[in-house]
mmCIF file of C-alpha atoms in Angstrom:
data_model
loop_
_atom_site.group_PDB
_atom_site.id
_atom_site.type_symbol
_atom_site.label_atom_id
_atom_site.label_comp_id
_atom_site.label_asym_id
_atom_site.label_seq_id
_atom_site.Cartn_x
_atom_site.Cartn_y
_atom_site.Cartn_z
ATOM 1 C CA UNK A 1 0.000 0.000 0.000
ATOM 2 C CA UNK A 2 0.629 3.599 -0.313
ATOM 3 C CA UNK A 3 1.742 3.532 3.214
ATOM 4 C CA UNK A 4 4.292 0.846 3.298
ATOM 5 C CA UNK A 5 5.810 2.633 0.608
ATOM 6 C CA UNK A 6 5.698 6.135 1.840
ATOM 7 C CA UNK A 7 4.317 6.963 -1.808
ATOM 8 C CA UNK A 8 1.976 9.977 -1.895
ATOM 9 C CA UNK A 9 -0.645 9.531 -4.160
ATOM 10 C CA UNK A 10 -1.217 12.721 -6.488
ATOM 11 C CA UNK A 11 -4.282 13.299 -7.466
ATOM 12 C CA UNK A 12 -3.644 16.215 -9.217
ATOM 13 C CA UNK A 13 -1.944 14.609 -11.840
ATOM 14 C CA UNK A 14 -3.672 12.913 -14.995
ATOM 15 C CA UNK A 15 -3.167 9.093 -15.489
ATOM 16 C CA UNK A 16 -1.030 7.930 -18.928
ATOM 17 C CA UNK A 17 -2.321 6.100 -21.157
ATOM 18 C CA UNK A 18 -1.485 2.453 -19.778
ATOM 19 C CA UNK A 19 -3.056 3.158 -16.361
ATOM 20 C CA UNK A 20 -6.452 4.570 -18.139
ATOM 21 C CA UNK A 21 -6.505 1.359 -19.981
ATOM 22 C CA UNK A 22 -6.114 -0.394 -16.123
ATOM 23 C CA UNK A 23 -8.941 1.484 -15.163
ATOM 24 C CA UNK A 24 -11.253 0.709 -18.369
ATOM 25 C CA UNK A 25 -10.548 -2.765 -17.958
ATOM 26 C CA UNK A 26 -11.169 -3.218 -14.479
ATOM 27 C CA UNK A 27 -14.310 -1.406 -13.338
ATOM 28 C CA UNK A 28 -15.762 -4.453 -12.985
ATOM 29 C CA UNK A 29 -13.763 -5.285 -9.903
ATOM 30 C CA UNK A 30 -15.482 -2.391 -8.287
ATOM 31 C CA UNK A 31 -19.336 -3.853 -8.852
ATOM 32 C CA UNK A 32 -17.975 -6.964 -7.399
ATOM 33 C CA UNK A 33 -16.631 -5.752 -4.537
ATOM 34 C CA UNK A 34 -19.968 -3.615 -4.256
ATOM 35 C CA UNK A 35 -21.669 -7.628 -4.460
ATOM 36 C CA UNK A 36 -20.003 -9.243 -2.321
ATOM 37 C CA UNK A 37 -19.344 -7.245 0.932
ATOM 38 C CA UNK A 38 -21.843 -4.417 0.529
ATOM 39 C CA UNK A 39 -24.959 -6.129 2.076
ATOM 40 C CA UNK A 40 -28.654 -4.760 1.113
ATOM 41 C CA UNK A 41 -27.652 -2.264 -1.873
ATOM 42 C CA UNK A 42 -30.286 -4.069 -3.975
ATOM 43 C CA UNK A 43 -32.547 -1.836 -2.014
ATOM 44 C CA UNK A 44 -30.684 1.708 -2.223
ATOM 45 C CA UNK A 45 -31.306 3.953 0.936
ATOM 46 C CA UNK A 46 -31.527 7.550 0.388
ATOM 47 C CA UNK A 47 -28.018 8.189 2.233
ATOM 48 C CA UNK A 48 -26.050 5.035 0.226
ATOM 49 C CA UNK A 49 -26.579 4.256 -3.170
ATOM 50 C CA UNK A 50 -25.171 1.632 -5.964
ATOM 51 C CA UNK A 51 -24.056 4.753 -8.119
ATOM 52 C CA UNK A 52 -22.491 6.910 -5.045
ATOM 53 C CA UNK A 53 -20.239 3.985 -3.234
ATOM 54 C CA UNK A 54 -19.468 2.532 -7.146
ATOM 55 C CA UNK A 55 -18.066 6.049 -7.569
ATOM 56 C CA UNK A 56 -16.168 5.628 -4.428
ATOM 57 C CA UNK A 57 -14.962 2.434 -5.669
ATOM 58 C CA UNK A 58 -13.465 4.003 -8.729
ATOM 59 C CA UNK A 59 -11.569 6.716 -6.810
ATOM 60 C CA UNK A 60 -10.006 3.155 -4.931
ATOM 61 C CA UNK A 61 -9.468 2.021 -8.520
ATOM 62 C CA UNK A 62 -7.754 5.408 -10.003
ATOM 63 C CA UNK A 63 -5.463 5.124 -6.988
ATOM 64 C CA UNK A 64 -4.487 1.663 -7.430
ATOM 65 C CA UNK A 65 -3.537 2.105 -11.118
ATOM 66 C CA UNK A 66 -1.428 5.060 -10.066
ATOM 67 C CA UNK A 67 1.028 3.191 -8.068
ATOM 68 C CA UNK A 68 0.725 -0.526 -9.283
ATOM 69 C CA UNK A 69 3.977 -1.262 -10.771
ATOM 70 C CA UNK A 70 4.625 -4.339 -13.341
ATOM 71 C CA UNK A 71 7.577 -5.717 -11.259
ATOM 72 C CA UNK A 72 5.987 -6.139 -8.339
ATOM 73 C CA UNK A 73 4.936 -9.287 -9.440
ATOM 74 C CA UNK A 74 1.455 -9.190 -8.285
ATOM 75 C CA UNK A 75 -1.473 -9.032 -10.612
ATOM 76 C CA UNK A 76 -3.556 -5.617 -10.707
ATOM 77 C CA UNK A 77 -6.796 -6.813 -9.938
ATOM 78 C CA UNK A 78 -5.072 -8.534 -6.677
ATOM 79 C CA UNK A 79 -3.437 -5.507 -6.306
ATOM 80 C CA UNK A 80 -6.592 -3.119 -6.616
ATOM 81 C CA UNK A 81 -9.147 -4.730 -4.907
ATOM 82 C CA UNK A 82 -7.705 -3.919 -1.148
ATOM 83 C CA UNK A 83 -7.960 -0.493 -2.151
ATOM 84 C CA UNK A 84 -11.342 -0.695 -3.830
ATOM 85 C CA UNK A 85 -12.349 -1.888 -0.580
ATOM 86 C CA UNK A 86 -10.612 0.823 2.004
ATOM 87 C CA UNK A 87 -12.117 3.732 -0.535
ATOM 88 C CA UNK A 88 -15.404 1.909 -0.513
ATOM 89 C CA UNK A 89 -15.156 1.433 3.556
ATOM 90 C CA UNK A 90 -13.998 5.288 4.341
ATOM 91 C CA UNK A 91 -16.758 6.226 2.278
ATOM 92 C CA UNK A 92 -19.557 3.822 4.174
ATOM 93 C CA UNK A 93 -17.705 5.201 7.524
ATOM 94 C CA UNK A 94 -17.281 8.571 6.712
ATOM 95 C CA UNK A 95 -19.985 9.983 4.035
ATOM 96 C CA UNK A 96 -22.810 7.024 3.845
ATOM 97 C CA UNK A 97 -23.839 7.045 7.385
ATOM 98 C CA UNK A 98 -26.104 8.725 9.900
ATOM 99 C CA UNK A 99 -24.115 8.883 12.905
ATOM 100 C CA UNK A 100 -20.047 9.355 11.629
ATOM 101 C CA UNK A 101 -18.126 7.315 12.991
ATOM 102 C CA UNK A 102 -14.845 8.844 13.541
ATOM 103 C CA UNK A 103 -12.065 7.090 11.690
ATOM 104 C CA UNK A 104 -8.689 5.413 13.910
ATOM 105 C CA UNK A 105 -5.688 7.348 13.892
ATOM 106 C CA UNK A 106 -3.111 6.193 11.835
ATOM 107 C CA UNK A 107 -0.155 4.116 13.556
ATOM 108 C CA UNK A 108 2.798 6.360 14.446
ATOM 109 C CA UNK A 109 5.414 7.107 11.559
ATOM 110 C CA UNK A 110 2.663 6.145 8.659
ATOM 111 C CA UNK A 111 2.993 8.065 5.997
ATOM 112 C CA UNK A 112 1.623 8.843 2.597
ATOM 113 C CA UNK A 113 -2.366 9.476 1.676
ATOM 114 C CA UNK A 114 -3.560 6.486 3.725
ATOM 115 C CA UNK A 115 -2.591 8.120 7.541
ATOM 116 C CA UNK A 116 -3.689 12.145 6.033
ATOM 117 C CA UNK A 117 -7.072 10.157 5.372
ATOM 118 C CA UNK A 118 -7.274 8.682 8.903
ATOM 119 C CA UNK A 119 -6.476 12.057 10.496
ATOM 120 C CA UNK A 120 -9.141 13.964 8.629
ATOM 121 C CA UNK A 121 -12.615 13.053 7.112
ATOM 122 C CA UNK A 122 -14.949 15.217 5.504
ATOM 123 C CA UNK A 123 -17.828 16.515 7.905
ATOM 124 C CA UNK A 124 -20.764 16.817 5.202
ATOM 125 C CA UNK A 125 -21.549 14.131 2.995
ATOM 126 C CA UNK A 126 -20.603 14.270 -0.741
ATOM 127 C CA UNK A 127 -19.962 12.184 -4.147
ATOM 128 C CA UNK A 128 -16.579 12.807 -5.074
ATOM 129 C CA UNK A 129 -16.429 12.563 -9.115
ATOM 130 C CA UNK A 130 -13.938 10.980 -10.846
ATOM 131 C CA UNK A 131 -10.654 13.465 -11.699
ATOM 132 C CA UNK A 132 -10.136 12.686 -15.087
ATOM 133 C CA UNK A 133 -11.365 13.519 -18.022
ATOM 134 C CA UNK A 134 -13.881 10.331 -18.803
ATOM 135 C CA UNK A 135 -13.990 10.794 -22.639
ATOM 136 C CA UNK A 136 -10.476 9.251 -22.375
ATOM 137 C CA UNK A 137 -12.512 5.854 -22.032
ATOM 138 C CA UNK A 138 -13.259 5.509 -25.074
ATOM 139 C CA UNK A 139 -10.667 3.736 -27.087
ATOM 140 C CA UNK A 140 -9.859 5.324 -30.026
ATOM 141 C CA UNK A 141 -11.207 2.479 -32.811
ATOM 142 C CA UNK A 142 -9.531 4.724 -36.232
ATOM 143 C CA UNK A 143 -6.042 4.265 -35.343
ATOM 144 C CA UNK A 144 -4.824 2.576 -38.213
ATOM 145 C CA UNK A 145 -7.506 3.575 -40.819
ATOM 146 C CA UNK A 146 -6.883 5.674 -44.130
ATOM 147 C CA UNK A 147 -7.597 9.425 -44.011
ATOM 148 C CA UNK A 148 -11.836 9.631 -45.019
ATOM 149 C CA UNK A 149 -12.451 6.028 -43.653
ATOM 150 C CA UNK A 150 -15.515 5.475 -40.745
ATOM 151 C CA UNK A 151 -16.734 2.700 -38.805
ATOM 152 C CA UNK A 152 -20.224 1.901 -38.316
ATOM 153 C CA UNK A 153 -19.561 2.485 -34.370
ATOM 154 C CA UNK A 154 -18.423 6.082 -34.953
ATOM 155 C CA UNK A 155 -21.211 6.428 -37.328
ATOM 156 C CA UNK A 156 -23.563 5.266 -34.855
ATOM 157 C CA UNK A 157 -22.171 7.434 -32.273
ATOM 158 C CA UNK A 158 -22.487 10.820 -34.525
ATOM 159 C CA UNK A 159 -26.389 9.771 -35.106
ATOM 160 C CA UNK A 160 -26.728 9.628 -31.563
ATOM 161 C CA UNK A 161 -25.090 13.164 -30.483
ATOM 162 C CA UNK A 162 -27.269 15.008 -33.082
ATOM 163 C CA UNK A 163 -30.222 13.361 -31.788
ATOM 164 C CA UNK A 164 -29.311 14.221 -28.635
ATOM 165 C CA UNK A 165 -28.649 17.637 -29.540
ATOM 166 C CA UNK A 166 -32.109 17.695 -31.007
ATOM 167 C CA UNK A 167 -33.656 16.176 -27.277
ATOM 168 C CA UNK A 168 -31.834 18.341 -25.231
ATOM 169 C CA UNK A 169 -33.298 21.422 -27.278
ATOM 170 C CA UNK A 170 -36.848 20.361 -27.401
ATOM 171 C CA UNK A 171 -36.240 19.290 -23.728
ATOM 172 C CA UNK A 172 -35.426 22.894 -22.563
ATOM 173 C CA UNK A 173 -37.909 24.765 -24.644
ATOM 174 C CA UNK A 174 -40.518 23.104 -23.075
ATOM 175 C CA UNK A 175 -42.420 25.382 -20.000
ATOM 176 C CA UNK A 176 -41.479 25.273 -16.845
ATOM 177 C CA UNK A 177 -43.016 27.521 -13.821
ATOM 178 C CA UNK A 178 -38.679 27.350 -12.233
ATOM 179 C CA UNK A 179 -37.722 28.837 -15.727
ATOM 180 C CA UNK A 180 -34.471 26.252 -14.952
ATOM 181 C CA UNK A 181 -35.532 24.086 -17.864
ATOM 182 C CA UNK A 182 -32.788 24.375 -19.912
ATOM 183 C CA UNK A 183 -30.279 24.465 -16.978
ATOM 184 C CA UNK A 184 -31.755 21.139 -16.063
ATOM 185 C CA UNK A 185 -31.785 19.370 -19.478
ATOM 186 C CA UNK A 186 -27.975 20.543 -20.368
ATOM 187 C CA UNK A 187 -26.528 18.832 -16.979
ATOM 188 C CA UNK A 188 -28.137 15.622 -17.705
ATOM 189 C CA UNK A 189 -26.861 15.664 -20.819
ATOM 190 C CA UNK A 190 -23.636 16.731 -20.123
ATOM 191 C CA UNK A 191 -22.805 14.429 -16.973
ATOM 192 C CA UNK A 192 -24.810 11.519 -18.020
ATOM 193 C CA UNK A 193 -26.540 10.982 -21.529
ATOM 194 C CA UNK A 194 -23.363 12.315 -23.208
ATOM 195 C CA UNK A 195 -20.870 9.769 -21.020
ATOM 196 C CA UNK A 196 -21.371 6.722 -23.071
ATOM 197 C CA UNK A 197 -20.489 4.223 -19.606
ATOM 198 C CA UNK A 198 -22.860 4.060 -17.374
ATOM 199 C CA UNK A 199 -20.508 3.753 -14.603
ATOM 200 C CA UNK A 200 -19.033 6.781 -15.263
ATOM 201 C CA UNK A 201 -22.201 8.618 -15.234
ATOM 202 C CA UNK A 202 -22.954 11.181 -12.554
ATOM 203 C CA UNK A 203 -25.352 10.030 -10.205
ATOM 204 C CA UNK A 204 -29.850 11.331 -10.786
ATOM 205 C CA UNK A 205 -29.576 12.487 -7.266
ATOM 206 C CA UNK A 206 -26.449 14.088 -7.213
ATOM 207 C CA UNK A 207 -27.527 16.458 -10.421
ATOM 208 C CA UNK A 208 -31.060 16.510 -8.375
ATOM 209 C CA UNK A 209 -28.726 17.605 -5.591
ATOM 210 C CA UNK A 210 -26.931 20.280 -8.291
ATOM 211 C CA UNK A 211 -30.070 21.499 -9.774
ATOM 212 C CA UNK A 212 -32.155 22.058 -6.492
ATOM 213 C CA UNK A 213 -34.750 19.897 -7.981
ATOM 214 C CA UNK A 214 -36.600 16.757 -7.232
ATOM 215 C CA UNK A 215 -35.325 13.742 -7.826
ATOM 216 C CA UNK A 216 -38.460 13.054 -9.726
ATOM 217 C CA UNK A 217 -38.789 16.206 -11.381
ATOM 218 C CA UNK A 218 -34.697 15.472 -12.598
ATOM 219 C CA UNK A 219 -35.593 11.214 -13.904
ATOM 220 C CA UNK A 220 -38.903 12.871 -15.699
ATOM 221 C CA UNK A 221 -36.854 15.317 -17.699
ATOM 222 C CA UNK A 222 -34.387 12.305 -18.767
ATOM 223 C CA UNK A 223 -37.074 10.175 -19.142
ATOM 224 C CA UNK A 224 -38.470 12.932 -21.953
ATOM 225 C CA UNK A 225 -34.858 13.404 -23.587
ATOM 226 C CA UNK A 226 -34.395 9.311 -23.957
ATOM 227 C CA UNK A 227 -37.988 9.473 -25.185
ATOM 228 C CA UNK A 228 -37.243 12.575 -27.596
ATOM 229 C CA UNK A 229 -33.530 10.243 -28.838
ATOM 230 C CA UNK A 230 -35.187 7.576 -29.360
ATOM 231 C CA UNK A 231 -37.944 9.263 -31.769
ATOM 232 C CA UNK A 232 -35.343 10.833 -34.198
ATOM 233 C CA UNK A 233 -33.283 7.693 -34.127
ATOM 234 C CA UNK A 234 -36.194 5.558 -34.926
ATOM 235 C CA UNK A 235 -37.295 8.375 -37.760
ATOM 236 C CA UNK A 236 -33.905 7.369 -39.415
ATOM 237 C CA UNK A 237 -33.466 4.222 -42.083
ATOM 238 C CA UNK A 238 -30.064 4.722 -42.297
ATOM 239 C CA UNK A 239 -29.987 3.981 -38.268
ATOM 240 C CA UNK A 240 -31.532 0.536 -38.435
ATOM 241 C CA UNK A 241 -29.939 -0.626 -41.293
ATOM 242 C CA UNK A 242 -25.904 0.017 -39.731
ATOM 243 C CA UNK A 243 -27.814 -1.775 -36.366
ATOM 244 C CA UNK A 244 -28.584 -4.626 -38.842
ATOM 245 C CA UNK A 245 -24.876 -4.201 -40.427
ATOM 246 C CA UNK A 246 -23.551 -4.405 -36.837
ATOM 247 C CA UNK A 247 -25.092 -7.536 -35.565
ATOM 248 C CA UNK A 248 -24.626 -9.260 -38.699
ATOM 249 C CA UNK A 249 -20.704 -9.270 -39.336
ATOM 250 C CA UNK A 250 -18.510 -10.320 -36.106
ATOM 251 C CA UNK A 251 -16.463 -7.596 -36.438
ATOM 252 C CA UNK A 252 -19.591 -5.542 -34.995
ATOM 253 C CA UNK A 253 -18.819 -1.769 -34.388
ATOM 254 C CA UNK A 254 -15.342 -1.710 -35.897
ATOM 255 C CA UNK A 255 -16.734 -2.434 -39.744
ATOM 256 C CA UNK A 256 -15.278 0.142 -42.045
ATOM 257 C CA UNK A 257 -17.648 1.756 -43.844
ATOM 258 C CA UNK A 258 -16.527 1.461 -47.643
ATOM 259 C CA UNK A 259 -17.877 3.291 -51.081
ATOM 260 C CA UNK A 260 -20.357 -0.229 -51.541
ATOM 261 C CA UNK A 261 -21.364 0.269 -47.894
ATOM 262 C CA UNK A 262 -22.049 4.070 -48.137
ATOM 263 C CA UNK A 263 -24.203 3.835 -51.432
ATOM 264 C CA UNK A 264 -26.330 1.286 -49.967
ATOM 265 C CA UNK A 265 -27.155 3.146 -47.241
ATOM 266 C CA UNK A 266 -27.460 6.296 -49.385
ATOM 267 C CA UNK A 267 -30.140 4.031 -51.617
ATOM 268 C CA UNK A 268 -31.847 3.348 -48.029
ATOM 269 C CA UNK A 269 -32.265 6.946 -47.308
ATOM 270 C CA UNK A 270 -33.057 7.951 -50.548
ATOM 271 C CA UNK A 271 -35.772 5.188 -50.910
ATOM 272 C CA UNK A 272 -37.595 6.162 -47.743
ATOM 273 C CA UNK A 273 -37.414 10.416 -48.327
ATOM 274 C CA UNK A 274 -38.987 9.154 -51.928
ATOM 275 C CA UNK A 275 -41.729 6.954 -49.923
ATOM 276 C CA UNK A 276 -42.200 9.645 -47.529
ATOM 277 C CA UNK A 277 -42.384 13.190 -49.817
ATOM 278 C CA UNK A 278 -44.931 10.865 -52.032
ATOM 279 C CA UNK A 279 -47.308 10.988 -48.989
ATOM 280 C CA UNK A 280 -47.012 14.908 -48.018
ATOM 281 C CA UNK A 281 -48.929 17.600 -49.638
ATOM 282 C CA UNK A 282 -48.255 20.007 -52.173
ATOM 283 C CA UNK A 283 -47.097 22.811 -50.617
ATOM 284 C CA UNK A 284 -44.899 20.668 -47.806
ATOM 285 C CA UNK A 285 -43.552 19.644 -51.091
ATOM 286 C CA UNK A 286 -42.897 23.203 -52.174
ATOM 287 C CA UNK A 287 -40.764 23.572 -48.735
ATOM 288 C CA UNK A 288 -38.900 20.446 -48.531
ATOM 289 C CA UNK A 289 -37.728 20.985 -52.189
ATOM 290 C CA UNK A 290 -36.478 24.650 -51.345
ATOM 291 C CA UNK A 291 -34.822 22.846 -48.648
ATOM 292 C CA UNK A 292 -33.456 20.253 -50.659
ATOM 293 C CA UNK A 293 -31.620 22.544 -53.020
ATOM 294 C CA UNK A 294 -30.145 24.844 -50.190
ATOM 295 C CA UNK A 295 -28.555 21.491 -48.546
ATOM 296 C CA UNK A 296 -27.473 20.970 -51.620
ATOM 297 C CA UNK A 297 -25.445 23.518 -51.900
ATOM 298 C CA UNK A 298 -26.795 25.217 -55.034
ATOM 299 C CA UNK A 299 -27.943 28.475 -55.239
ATOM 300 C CA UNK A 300 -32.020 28.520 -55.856
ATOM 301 C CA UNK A 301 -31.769 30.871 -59.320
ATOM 302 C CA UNK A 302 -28.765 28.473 -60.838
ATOM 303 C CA UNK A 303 -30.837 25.710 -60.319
ATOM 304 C CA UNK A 304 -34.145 26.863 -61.611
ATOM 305 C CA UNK A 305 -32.675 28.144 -64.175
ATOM 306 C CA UNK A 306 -30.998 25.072 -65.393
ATOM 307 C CA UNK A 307 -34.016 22.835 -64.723
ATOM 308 C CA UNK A 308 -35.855 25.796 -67.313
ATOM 309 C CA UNK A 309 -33.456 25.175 -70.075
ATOM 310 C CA UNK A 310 -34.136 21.260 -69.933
ATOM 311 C CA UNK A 311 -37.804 22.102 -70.444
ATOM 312 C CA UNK A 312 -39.552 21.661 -73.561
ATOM 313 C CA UNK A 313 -40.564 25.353 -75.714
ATOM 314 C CA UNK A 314 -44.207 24.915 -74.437
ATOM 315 C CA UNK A 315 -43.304 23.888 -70.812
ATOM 316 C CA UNK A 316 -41.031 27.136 -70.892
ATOM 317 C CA UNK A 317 -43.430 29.519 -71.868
ATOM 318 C CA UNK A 318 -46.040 28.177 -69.208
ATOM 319 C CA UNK A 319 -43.774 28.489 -66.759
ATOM 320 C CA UNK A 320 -42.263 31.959 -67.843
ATOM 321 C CA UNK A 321 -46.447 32.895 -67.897
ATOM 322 C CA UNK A 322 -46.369 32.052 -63.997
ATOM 323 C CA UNK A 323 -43.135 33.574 -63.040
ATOM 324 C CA UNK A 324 -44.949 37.256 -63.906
#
């Protein structure tokens, strides 16, 4: 330990690459700890939750891939999992209960984060969040690929920001009597719907906690952006047919997208707007088709004017008739 060393842990500082990767691939030590020696959290109490002490647990983690070294000789998870459970235990004794218990003092000459900890404790309960940046999770799957080239995982994942983009501002225009609406709907997207682990996410009571609002009022409002995500994803072919892509070929989320891919999904889109604008009226046509051409790119006049010159001498002069 940190102790028998006399190794201060610094927090402060950001973990490399190869203890990130520790921590990625070992958060499930922390739910098993939670499992096995944290009795009743099948039924969360108000003061201790799964989401809080797993939190805890992580903080154990972080500080276990800090000072594990390879020549040690002992395995990481053996290594971790005493300090998984001391962070998980300081937290029970110190933040999770409703009498505190003060904490031992630390033998004479120990040293290092371990004996500060046992000297001081925090007097008002709190979730400590993790101190690195959590986007660093997410392994980086185009390493390797040619300049232009996606995978249907990253493809995926840029459907679902714009959709959540889209929930989180339908979400916050909506009325509320607080007029904190759109403060509300931008934390739970930014500490939770955005952070694509949940066990990285921040806690419904803690942004309750943040927001001054209910914990009620705070799962309704992510209740209506999931809702409001899962209505523009479902609106989208091109969405269910890279899900059908996925579970079909065992490379899964790391198939590169090629030219042959891309037009078929192009012909999916394109078959479905045709399917759709057949079924809307006239002038929604009008609209969509001014649309159309200013995605496009082209300017309106160019285009009409081209489209003119393709016309027939009769089919000119009618429409020259209605352009007075």
């Amino acid at each position: 330990g940190t102790a028998m060393t006399g190794a201060k842990i610094d927090r402060n500082l950001p973990l490399n690459a190869k203890q990130r990767k520790l921590v990625a691939d070992n958060t499930g030590l922390v739910a098993v700890h939670l499992r096995r020696n944290v009795p009743n959290l099948a039924m969360p109490r108000r003061d201790r939750e799964w989401e809080d002490l797993f939190q805890e647990g992580c903080m154990g983690l972080i500080d276990a891939a800090r000072t594990h070294r390879e020549d040690s000789g002992i395995p990481f998870p053996a290594y971790a999992f005493p300090r998984i459970h001391n962070a998980v235990s300081r937290a029970l004794r110190t933040k999770f209960t409703t009498v505190r218990v003060p904490l031992r003092a630390a033998p004479r000459g120990a040293e290092g984060e371990d004996a500060a900890s046992h000297r001081t404790a925090p007097h008002d309960p709190r979730v400590v969040q993790l101190a690195y940046d959590v986007s660093s999770r997410i392994p980086d799957r185009r390493h390797g690929l040619d300049d232009g080239q996606e995978l249907i995982g990253e493809r995926l994942r840029d459907k679902y920001e714009r959709a959540l983009d889209i929930a989180e501002a339908r979400v916050a225009g909506a009325t509320s009597r607080r007029g904190d609406r759109q403060q509300l709907a931008h934390a739970l997207v930014e500490h939770r719907l955005r952070i694509p682990r949940d066990e990285f996410r921040r806690p419904l009571r803690q942004v309750a906690r943040e927001t001054k609002s209910s914990f009620a009022r705070v799962a309704q409002c992510e209740k209506q952006i999931n809702a409001s995500i899962c209505e523009t994803l479902d609106a989208d072919p091109e969405f269910h047919e890279l899900r059908r892509r996925q579970r079909l070929d065992p490379n899964g989320r790391d198939v590169v997208i090629d030219s042959a891919m891309g037009a078929a999904l192009a012909n999916v889109g394109n078959t479905e707007f045709r399917r759709r604008f057949e079924a809307l009226p006239e002038r929604r046509r009008a609209e969509l088709l001014y649309r159309l051409v200013g995605l496009s790119g082209t300017d309106v006049c160019d285009f009409a004017s081209r489209q003119v010159m393709r016309l027939s001498p009769i089919a000119r002069e009618t429409i020259l008739r209605e352009a007075l």
